Coordinates of C-alpha atoms and ligand atoms in Angstrom, one line a residue:
Chain A
M1465 CA 120.7 -8.3 67.9
A1466 CA 123.9 -8.7 66.0
I1467 CA 126.7 -6.2 65.7
L1468 CA 129.4 -6.1 63.0
S1469 CA 127.3 -8.6 61.0
M1470 CA 128.7 -7.1 57.8
S1471 CA 132.3 -7.8 58.6
K1472 CA 132.5 -11.2 57.0
T1473 CA 131.3 -9.9 53.7
L1474 CA 133.7 -6.9 53.9
F1475 CA 136.7 -9.1 54.6
K1476 CA 135.8 -11.4 51.8
S1477 CA 135.7 -8.4 49.3
L1478 CA 139.0 -7.2 50.6
V1479 CA 140.6 -10.5 49.5
H1480 CA 138.5 -10.7 46.3
G1481 CA 139.4 -7.3 44.9
P1482 CA 137.1 -5.1 42.8
Y1483 CA 133.9 -6.7 41.5
T1484 CA 133.7 -4.0 38.8
V1485 CA 135.3 -4.0 35.4
L1486 CA 138.1 -1.6 34.8
Y1487 CA 136.6 0.3 32.0
P1488 CA 137.9 1.4 29.4
V1489 CA 140.9 -0.9 29.8
K1490 CA 138.6 -3.9 29.9
K1491 CA 135.2 -3.9 28.3
K1492 CA 132.2 -5.8 29.6
E1493 CA 131.5 -8.6 27.2
T1494 CA 128.2 -8.6 25.4
Y1495 CA 125.9 -11.6 24.9
E1496 CA 124.7 -13.0 21.7
R1497 CA 121.3 -11.5 22.2
T1498 CA 122.4 -8.0 23.4
R1499 CA 120.5 -5.4 21.5
G1500 CA 123.0 -2.7 20.6
R1501 CA 122.4 -1.2 17.2
V1502 CA 120.5 -1.9 14.0
E1503 CA 122.6 -2.8 11.0
I1504 CA 121.4 -3.1 7.4
N1505 CA 122.6 -5.1 4.5
I1506 CA 121.6 -2.5 2.0
S1507 CA 122.1 -4.5 -1.1
Q1508 CA 119.3 -6.9 0.0
C1509 CA 116.8 -4.1 0.8
I1510 CA 113.9 -3.7 -1.5
Y1511 CA 112.7 -0.4 0.0
C1512 CA 109.3 -1.7 0.9
G1513 CA 109.1 0.7 3.8
L1514 CA 107.7 -1.8 6.2
C1515 CA 110.3 -1.2 8.8
Q1516 CA 109.6 2.5 8.6
R1517 CA 105.8 2.0 9.1
R1518 CA 106.2 -0.4 12.0
C1519 CA 109.0 1.4 13.9
P1520 CA 107.4 2.7 17.1
T1521 CA 109.7 5.8 17.3
G1522 CA 109.9 6.7 13.7
A1523 CA 113.6 6.3 13.6
I1524 CA 113.8 4.8 10.1
Q1525 CA 113.3 6.7 6.9
V1526 CA 113.1 4.8 3.7
N1527 CA 113.1 6.5 0.3
R1528 CA 112.2 4.2 -2.6
G1529 CA 112.7 6.9 -5.2
N1530 CA 116.4 7.4 -4.6
T1531 CA 117.0 4.1 -2.8
T1532 CA 118.1 5.4 0.5
W1533 CA 117.6 3.9 4.0
S1534 CA 118.5 6.0 7.0
I1535 CA 118.2 5.6 10.7
D1536 CA 118.3 8.2 13.5
R1537 CA 120.5 6.3 16.0
L1538 CA 119.3 8.3 19.1
K1539 CA 115.7 7.8 18.3
C1540 CA 116.0 4.1 18.0
I1541 CA 115.0 2.3 21.1
Q1542 CA 116.5 -1.1 20.1
C1543 CA 113.2 -2.9 20.2
N1544 CA 114.0 -5.2 17.3
Y1545 CA 110.6 -4.8 15.7
C1546 CA 111.9 -3.6 12.3
N1547 CA 114.2 -6.7 12.3
E1548 CA 111.2 -9.0 12.8
V1549 CA 109.0 -7.5 10.1
C1550 CA 111.5 -7.1 7.3
P1551 CA 110.5 -9.4 4.5
K1552 CA 114.1 -9.7 3.1
K1553 CA 115.7 -10.2 6.5
C1554 CA 118.3 -7.7 5.7
L1555 CA 118.3 -6.0 9.1
R1556 CA 120.3 -7.3 12.0
M1557 CA 120.8 -6.4 15.6
N1558 CA 124.5 -5.7 16.4
N1559 CA 125.8 -6.2 19.9
E1560 CA 127.7 -3.0 20.0
Y1561 CA 126.0 0.2 21.1
T1562 CA 126.1 3.5 19.3
S1563 CA 128.7 5.6 21.0
P1564 CA 127.4 8.6 23.0
S1565 CA 127.2 11.9 21.2
F1566 CA 126.1 15.5 21.7
G1567 CA 124.0 15.8 18.6
S1568 CA 121.7 13.6 16.6
V1569 CA 123.3 10.8 14.7
R1570 CA 121.8 9.8 11.4
D1571 CA 123.3 7.0 9.4
D1572 CA 122.4 7.0 5.7
Y1573 CA 122.8 4.0 3.5
T1574 CA 122.4 4.3 -0.3
N1575 CA 122.4 1.5 -2.6
A1576 CA 124.5 2.0 -5.7
R1577 CA 122.0 0.1 -7.9
V1578 CA 121.1 2.0 -11.0
S1579 CA 118.1 0.7 -13.0
G1580 CA 119.2 -0.8 -16.2
D1581 CA 122.7 -1.2 -15.1
K1582 CA 123.1 -4.9 -15.1
E1583 CA 126.7 -4.9 -13.7
N1584 CA 125.9 -3.1 -10.5
N1585 CA 122.7 -4.9 -9.7
Chain B
M308 CA 103.3 22.6 71.8
G309 CA 106.2 24.0 69.9
N310 CA 106.3 26.3 66.9
R311 CA 104.9 25.0 63.7
T312 CA 107.3 25.0 60.7
V313 CA 106.8 23.9 57.1
I314 CA 109.7 22.2 55.5
P315 CA 109.6 21.5 51.8
F316 CA 110.9 18.0 51.0
G317 CA 111.8 17.2 47.4
P318 CA 111.3 17.2 44.5
Q319 CA 115.1 17.1 44.5
H320 CA 116.4 15.3 47.5
P321 CA 119.4 12.9 47.8
V322 CA 117.2 10.1 49.0
L323 CA 114.6 10.4 46.3
P324 CA 115.3 8.5 43.1
E325 CA 112.4 10.3 41.5
P326 CA 110.7 13.6 42.0
I327 CA 107.9 13.9 44.5
H328 CA 107.3 16.9 46.7
L329 CA 106.0 16.8 50.3
D330 CA 105.3 19.8 52.5
L331 CA 106.1 18.6 55.9
M332 CA 104.3 20.4 58.7
L333 CA 106.5 20.1 61.8
E334 CA 106.0 20.7 65.4
D335 CA 109.6 20.9 66.7
E336 CA 111.1 17.7 65.2
R337 CA 107.8 15.8 64.8
V338 CA 105.9 15.7 61.6
V339 CA 102.2 16.4 62.2
E340 CA 101.1 16.5 58.6
A341 CA 102.5 15.8 55.2
I342 CA 100.9 17.3 52.0
P343 CA 102.1 15.6 48.8
R344 CA 102.3 17.1 45.3
I345 CA 103.0 15.0 42.3
G346 CA 103.0 15.7 38.6
Y347 CA 106.7 16.6 37.9
I348 CA 107.3 13.9 35.3
H349 CA 104.0 13.3 33.6
R350 CA 104.8 12.0 30.1
G351 CA 101.4 11.4 28.6
L352 CA 102.0 7.8 27.9
E353 CA 98.3 6.9 28.2
K354 CA 97.4 9.4 25.5
L355 CA 99.9 7.8 23.2
V356 CA 97.6 4.9 22.5
E357 CA 95.9 7.2 20.0
K358 CA 99.1 7.6 18.1
K359 CA 100.8 4.2 18.2
D360 CA 98.9 1.1 17.1
F361 CA 98.2 -1.6 19.6
Q362 CA 101.2 -3.7 18.6
Q363 CA 103.6 -0.8 18.8
Y364 CA 102.2 0.2 22.1
T365 CA 103.7 -2.9 23.7
Y366 CA 107.0 -1.1 23.6
V367 CA 105.5 2.0 25.1
A368 CA 103.8 0.1 27.9
E369 CA 107.1 -1.4 28.9
R370 CA 108.6 2.0 29.3
I371 CA 106.0 3.1 31.9
C372 CA 108.5 2.1 34.5
G373 CA 112.1 1.1 34.3
I374 CA 112.0 -1.4 37.1
C375 CA 108.7 -3.2 36.5
S376 CA 109.2 -2.9 32.7
F377 CA 108.5 -6.5 32.1
M378 CA 105.4 -6.7 34.2
H379 CA 104.0 -3.5 32.6
G380 CA 104.5 -5.1 29.2
M381 CA 103.0 -8.3 30.4
G382 CA 99.9 -6.7 32.0
Y383 CA 99.2 -4.8 28.8
C384 CA 99.7 -7.9 26.6
M385 CA 97.4 -9.9 28.9
T386 CA 94.7 -7.3 28.6
I387 CA 94.8 -7.3 24.8
E388 CA 95.0 -11.1 24.7
S389 CA 91.9 -11.3 26.9
I390 CA 90.0 -8.9 24.6
M391 CA 91.0 -10.8 21.5
D392 CA 90.5 -14.2 23.1
I393 CA 94.0 -15.3 22.5
K394 CA 95.3 -18.4 24.3
I395 CA 99.1 -18.2 24.6
P396 CA 101.2 -21.3 24.6
E397 CA 102.0 -22.8 27.9
R398 CA 105.7 -22.4 27.5
A399 CA 105.3 -18.7 26.9
E400 CA 103.3 -18.5 30.2
F401 CA 106.2 -20.1 32.1
L402 CA 108.8 -17.9 30.4
R403 CA 106.7 -14.9 31.4
T404 CA 106.6 -16.1 35.0
I405 CA 110.4 -16.6 35.0
W406 CA 111.1 -13.1 33.8
A407 CA 108.4 -11.6 36.1
E408 CA 110.0 -13.3 39.1
L409 CA 113.5 -12.2 38.0
S410 CA 112.1 -8.7 37.8
R411 CA 110.7 -9.0 41.3
M412 CA 114.2 -10.1 42.6
H413 CA 115.9 -7.2 40.9
S414 CA 113.3 -4.7 42.0
H415 CA 113.5 -5.8 45.7
L416 CA 117.3 -5.9 45.6
L417 CA 117.3 -2.4 44.2
W418 CA 115.0 -1.3 47.0
L419 CA 117.1 -2.9 49.7
G420 CA 120.2 -1.2 48.4
L421 CA 118.4 2.2 48.2
S422 CA 117.1 1.8 51.7
A423 CA 120.6 0.9 53.0
D424 CA 121.7 4.1 51.3
A425 CA 118.9 6.0 53.0
F426 CA 119.9 5.0 56.5
G427 CA 123.5 5.6 55.6
F428 CA 125.0 2.1 55.2
E429 CA 127.0 2.6 52.0
S430 CA 128.8 -0.7 51.9
L431 CA 125.6 -2.7 52.4
H432 CA 124.0 -0.6 49.5
M433 CA 126.9 -1.5 47.2
H434 CA 126.9 -5.2 48.1
T435 CA 123.1 -5.5 47.6
W436 CA 123.5 -4.0 44.1
R437 CA 126.4 -6.2 43.4
L438 CA 124.1 -9.2 43.8
R439 CA 121.4 -7.5 41.7
E440 CA 123.9 -7.2 38.9
Q441 CA 123.8 -11.0 38.4
V442 CA 120.1 -10.8 37.8
L443 CA 120.6 -8.1 35.2
D444 CA 123.2 -10.2 33.5
I445 CA 120.7 -13.0 33.2
F446 CA 118.3 -10.6 31.7
E447 CA 120.8 -9.4 29.1
E448 CA 121.7 -13.0 28.2
T449 CA 118.1 -14.1 27.8
T450 CA 116.4 -11.0 26.4
G451 CA 119.1 -8.7 25.1
G452 CA 118.3 -5.8 27.4
R453 CA 119.2 -5.1 30.9
V454 CA 116.3 -2.8 31.9
I455 CA 113.9 -2.8 29.0
F456 CA 113.5 -6.3 27.7
S457 CA 111.2 -6.0 24.7
V458 CA 110.5 -9.6 25.0
C459 CA 106.8 -9.8 25.7
E460 CA 104.4 -9.5 22.8
I461 CA 100.7 -9.9 22.2
G462 CA 100.3 -13.6 21.7
G463 CA 103.3 -14.9 23.7
V464 CA 106.9 -14.0 24.0
R465 CA 109.5 -13.1 21.4
K466 CA 112.4 -15.1 22.6
D467 CA 112.8 -18.6 24.0
I468 CA 115.3 -19.7 26.7
S469 CA 117.3 -22.8 25.8
P470 CA 117.4 -25.7 28.3
E471 CA 121.1 -25.1 28.9
T472 CA 120.5 -21.5 29.7
L473 CA 117.7 -22.5 32.1
D474 CA 120.1 -24.8 33.9
K475 CA 122.6 -22.0 34.0
I476 CA 120.0 -19.7 35.6
D477 CA 119.2 -22.4 38.1
R478 CA 122.9 -22.7 39.0
I479 CA 123.4 -18.9 39.3
L480 CA 120.4 -18.7 41.6
T481 CA 121.6 -21.5 43.8
D482 CA 125.0 -19.7 44.3
M483 CA 123.2 -16.4 44.7
E484 CA 121.0 -17.7 47.4
K485 CA 124.0 -18.2 49.7
E486 CA 125.2 -14.7 49.2
L487 CA 121.7 -13.3 49.6
K488 CA 121.4 -15.0 53.0
E489 CA 124.6 -13.3 54.1
I490 CA 123.5 -9.9 53.0
T491 CA 119.9 -10.0 54.1
H492 CA 121.0 -11.2 57.5
V493 CA 122.5 -7.7 58.0
F494 CA 119.1 -6.1 57.2
L495 CA 117.3 -8.4 59.6
S496 CA 119.6 -8.7 62.5
D497 CA 122.2 -5.9 62.6
S498 CA 121.5 -3.7 65.6
S499 CA 122.3 -0.4 63.9
V500 CA 120.0 -1.3 61.0
K501 CA 117.2 -2.4 63.3
Y502 CA 117.5 0.8 65.2
R503 CA 116.5 2.7 62.1
T504 CA 113.6 0.4 61.0
K505 CA 112.1 -1.4 64.0
G506 CA 108.9 0.3 65.2
I507 CA 109.3 3.2 62.7
G508 CA 106.3 4.2 60.6
V509 CA 103.8 1.7 61.9
L510 CA 100.7 1.1 59.7
S511 CA 98.0 -0.8 61.4
K512 CA 96.1 -3.5 59.6
Q513 CA 92.9 -1.5 59.7
A514 CA 94.6 1.7 58.4
A515 CA 96.3 -0.3 55.6
F516 CA 92.9 -1.7 54.6
D517 CA 91.0 1.6 54.8
L518 CA 93.7 3.4 52.8
G519 CA 93.8 0.8 50.2
A520 CA 97.5 -0.1 50.6
V521 CA 98.9 -2.7 48.2
G522 CA 101.9 -4.9 47.9
P523 CA 104.5 -5.2 50.7
M524 CA 103.0 -2.2 52.4
A525 CA 99.7 -4.1 52.9
K526 CA 101.4 -7.5 53.4
A527 CA 103.6 -6.1 56.2
S528 CA 100.5 -5.0 58.0
G529 CA 99.0 -8.4 57.9
I530 CA 96.7 -8.2 54.9
K531 CA 96.9 -11.4 52.9
R532 CA 96.5 -10.0 49.4
D533 CA 98.7 -11.2 46.6
L534 CA 97.2 -11.2 43.1
R535 CA 99.6 -14.0 42.0
T536 CA 97.2 -16.4 43.8
Q537 CA 94.7 -15.7 41.0
G538 CA 96.9 -17.9 38.9
Y539 CA 97.6 -15.7 35.9
A540 CA 100.6 -16.7 33.6
A541 CA 101.9 -19.9 35.1
Y542 CA 101.4 -19.0 38.8
G543 CA 98.5 -21.4 39.0
K544 CA 100.8 -24.3 38.4
L545 CA 103.4 -23.3 41.0
K546 CA 103.3 -23.7 44.8
F547 CA 103.6 -20.7 46.9
E548 CA 102.0 -18.8 49.8
P549 CA 101.7 -15.0 50.1
I550 CA 104.2 -13.6 52.5
I551 CA 102.7 -11.9 55.5
E552 CA 104.1 -9.9 58.5
T553 CA 102.0 -8.4 61.2
D554 CA 104.0 -5.6 62.8
G555 CA 103.4 -3.0 60.0
D556 CA 106.6 -1.1 60.6
S557 CA 109.6 -0.5 58.3
Y558 CA 111.3 -3.6 59.6
A559 CA 108.3 -5.8 58.7
R560 CA 108.2 -4.3 55.2
T561 CA 111.9 -5.0 54.7
S562 CA 111.4 -8.5 55.9
V563 CA 108.5 -9.0 53.5
R564 CA 110.6 -7.9 50.6
I565 CA 113.5 -10.1 51.6
K566 CA 111.3 -13.1 51.9
E567 CA 109.8 -12.3 48.5
V568 CA 113.3 -12.4 47.0
F569 CA 113.8 -15.9 48.3
Q570 CA 110.3 -16.8 47.2
A571 CA 111.1 -15.6 43.7
V572 CA 114.2 -17.8 43.6
D573 CA 112.0 -20.7 44.6
L574 CA 109.3 -19.9 42.1
I575 CA 111.9 -19.6 39.3
K576 CA 113.4 -23.0 40.2
Q577 CA 109.9 -24.6 40.3
A578 CA 109.1 -23.1 36.9
I579 CA 112.4 -24.3 35.4
A580 CA 111.7 -27.8 36.7
I581 CA 108.4 -28.2 35.1
I582 CA 108.5 -25.8 32.0
P583 CA 106.8 -27.6 29.1
E584 CA 108.2 -27.9 25.6
G585 CA 106.4 -26.2 22.7
G586 CA 105.9 -23.0 20.8
I587 CA 106.3 -19.6 22.4
N588 CA 103.8 -17.4 20.5
V589 CA 100.7 -17.5 18.4
K590 CA 100.0 -15.4 15.4
V591 CA 97.7 -12.5 16.1
T592 CA 95.3 -11.3 13.4
G593 CA 92.7 -8.6 13.4
N594 CA 92.2 -5.8 15.8
P595 CA 90.9 -5.8 19.4
N596 CA 87.3 -4.9 20.0
G597 CA 86.0 -4.6 23.5
E598 CA 87.2 -3.6 27.0
Y599 CA 89.0 -5.4 29.8
F600 CA 90.6 -5.0 33.2
T601 CA 93.6 -7.0 34.2
R602 CA 95.4 -7.0 37.6
V603 CA 99.0 -8.0 38.0
E604 CA 101.1 -8.3 41.2
Q605 CA 104.1 -6.2 40.7
P606 CA 107.0 -6.0 43.2
R607 CA 105.4 -2.8 44.6
G608 CA 101.9 -4.2 44.7
S609 CA 98.9 -4.7 42.5
A610 CA 98.8 -2.8 39.2
M611 CA 95.6 -2.5 37.1
Y612 CA 95.4 -2.2 33.4
Y613 CA 92.3 -1.1 31.5
V614 CA 91.9 -1.1 27.8
K615 CA 89.0 0.0 25.6
A616 CA 89.2 -0.8 21.9
S617 CA 86.7 -0.4 19.1
G618 CA 88.0 -2.6 16.4
S619 CA 90.5 -0.2 14.9
K620 CA 94.3 -0.7 15.3
F621 CA 94.4 2.3 17.6
L622 CA 92.9 1.8 21.1
D623 CA 90.3 4.2 22.5
R624 CA 91.6 4.3 26.0
F625 CA 94.4 2.8 28.1
R626 CA 94.6 3.3 31.8
V627 CA 97.1 2.1 34.4
R628 CA 96.7 2.3 38.1
T629 CA 100.2 1.8 39.5
P630 CA 100.9 0.5 43.1
T631 CA 102.8 3.6 44.2
F632 CA 99.7 5.7 43.5
A633 CA 97.7 3.4 45.8
N634 CA 100.4 3.6 48.5
V635 CA 100.7 7.3 48.7
P636 CA 97.8 7.7 51.2
A637 CA 99.3 5.0 53.4
L638 CA 102.7 6.8 53.2
L639 CA 101.0 10.0 54.5
E640 CA 99.5 8.1 57.4
T641 CA 102.9 6.6 58.4
L642 CA 104.6 10.0 58.2
K643 CA 102.2 11.5 60.9
G644 CA 104.0 11.6 64.2
C645 CA 107.4 10.5 62.9
S646 CA 110.6 12.5 63.5
L647 CA 112.1 14.5 60.7
A648 CA 115.2 12.2 60.5
D649 CA 113.0 9.2 59.7
V650 CA 111.2 10.9 56.8
P651 CA 113.7 9.7 54.1
I652 CA 113.5 6.1 55.2
L653 CA 109.7 6.2 55.4
I654 CA 109.3 7.7 52.0
L655 CA 111.5 4.9 50.7
T656 CA 109.5 2.3 52.6
I657 CA 106.7 2.3 50.0
D658 CA 109.3 1.8 47.3
P659 CA 108.1 4.9 45.4
C660 CA 108.1 4.8 41.7
I661 CA 107.0 8.2 40.7
S662 CA 107.5 8.0 36.9
C663 CA 105.1 5.1 36.7
T664 CA 102.6 6.8 39.0
E665 CA 102.5 9.7 36.6
R666 CA 103.1 7.8 33.4
Ligands
SF4_201 S1 111.6 -3.8 5.8 FE1 113.5 -4.6 5.1 S2 113.4 -4.6 2.9 FE2 111.7 -3.3 3.6 S3 112.6 -1.2 3.5 FE3 112.9 -2.0 5.6 S4 115.0 -2.9 5.5 FE4 114.3 -2.7 3.4
SF4_202 S1 114.9 -1.3 16.7 FE1 112.8 -0.5 17.0 S2 113.1 1.7 17.3 FE2 115.0 0.9 16.4 S3 114.7 1.2 14.2 FE3 114.0 -0.9 14.7 S4 111.8 -0.7 15.0 FE4 112.7 1.4 15.2

C-alpha cells in the first residue's frame, strides 16, 4: 500500500507548466494528413457527378447544366471518398477545419466556362 | 430489514459518459436489485445498410462507436472480405493490427481516466488523458483523424505508414511506457484508490461464464478468452498471451486493462519490427453474395459482425453484437449487494459504451 504515490507526477507538472496549448493565442499544428475540409479546383472539374454519387452523406451537389459544384460543409464527414474517386483529381483535402457555425454552410463553386467562348475555357 | 426505496440512476448522471437508466432497488444503503433500461440513443445504423451501398457503409460502420471506431470498421471490412473471398496484402494486415492496438491503448487510457474521475481523483484523470493525447496525435499523423480514422477499406487499408513514421511511433511508445508506469502505479498501489476498487463488485468465474461476460470483465474473473488468439489480421504472427486475473473485483479489472495497455505497446513494437513491404490494398470488383460471421476482440471484449448479402450493392442485413451489450447482465450481478456509493464505479467497471450497444 502506497500513499501519496501521485506526488512525483504532480511536482513534475508544477515545474513543467501547462501541457495544453494556449488557444487561440497558439493554435495546434495540423499534420500533412489531417482531414479538415474538401477543396475543389473548379476549373478542372468535368461535372461527371461521381463524387456526388459516392459521397456517403450526400453533401455534394453537382449540376452539369449550369456547371456548379456545391458542398454542404456540415454534412460532410471528411471521409475523403470523393477525393479518391474523382477522375480529374480536382478535389483536395485541406488541413484546416470549417469554422463552427449556427446554420448550415453551403459553399457554391461555379465555373465561368461558357460554351463556345474560347478565351475563358 | 430496512425500508425499500427505488432510486433512479441515469440516463443523465455525472459519471455516465452515455445514457443508460437503472432503477436501483435499495434496502437502506445496499442495492438489492438493479433494473436496466436502454434505448435512449438508438440511431438505426443497422437499417442503414439498405440505403448506403456496401462500400459507403464502411464509413457508417466506423461511426457505430467513437472509441472502437477503427475496430468496427475493421470487423465490417473483414466480414465483407470473407464473403467476397478477398485476401488482403500482408502489410495491410500489419497496419490494421498497429491501428487496432493503438485504439486499444487509447480506449483503456480513456477508461482509466474516467474511472479515476468516478472515484474522485481529478488529477489522476487529467494525467491519464494527457498520455492518451499522444496516442491521438499518432492517429492524426498517420490517418488524418483523431477519432474517426476512415482508413480501413474493403480490400485493405487506404493509407500507408512510412518507415520513418513507424520508427517515430516506436520512439514515442518507448518514452510513453515510462510515464505509463508512473501513472498506472497509482492505480495499482495507492491506498486511497485501492480502497475504492479492491473487493468491490466481485464477479465469480462461474457467474462470469454463465452470464456470458466478455473482455476485461471475463478476463478479470479468470476466463481465458481473447479472440486475438484466433490470429485474425496479423495477430497470428505476433507473440502474446491473454491477460488473466482471478479476483474478479474492480481492482482486477483495472489491472487487466493496465496490463493490456502495456501488452498493446509490446504488440505494436513487435509489429513494427517485422512489418513486411508491399502493397496496402487490392482492387475490389463485383458485389458480395453470401453470409458471414466475424468476431473481433475489441478493448471492451468480443464484438460480432454478421452480414447477409445477395449479390446487389446493398446488403440484406447487417448485425453487430457489441461487448457492452454482453456485459450488462454481468453488471447487474455485480451491483447486487453493493452500497449506493459504489454504483458509479461499478457501472464504469464494464467500460460501458451505450451508443454502440444501441447502434
Ligand atoms: S468527381 Fe471530380 S470531376 Fe467529377 S464532378 Fe466530382 S469533382 Fe468534378
Ligand atoms: S469527404 Fe466524404 S462526406 Fe465529405 S464530401 Fe467527400 S465523400 Fe462526401
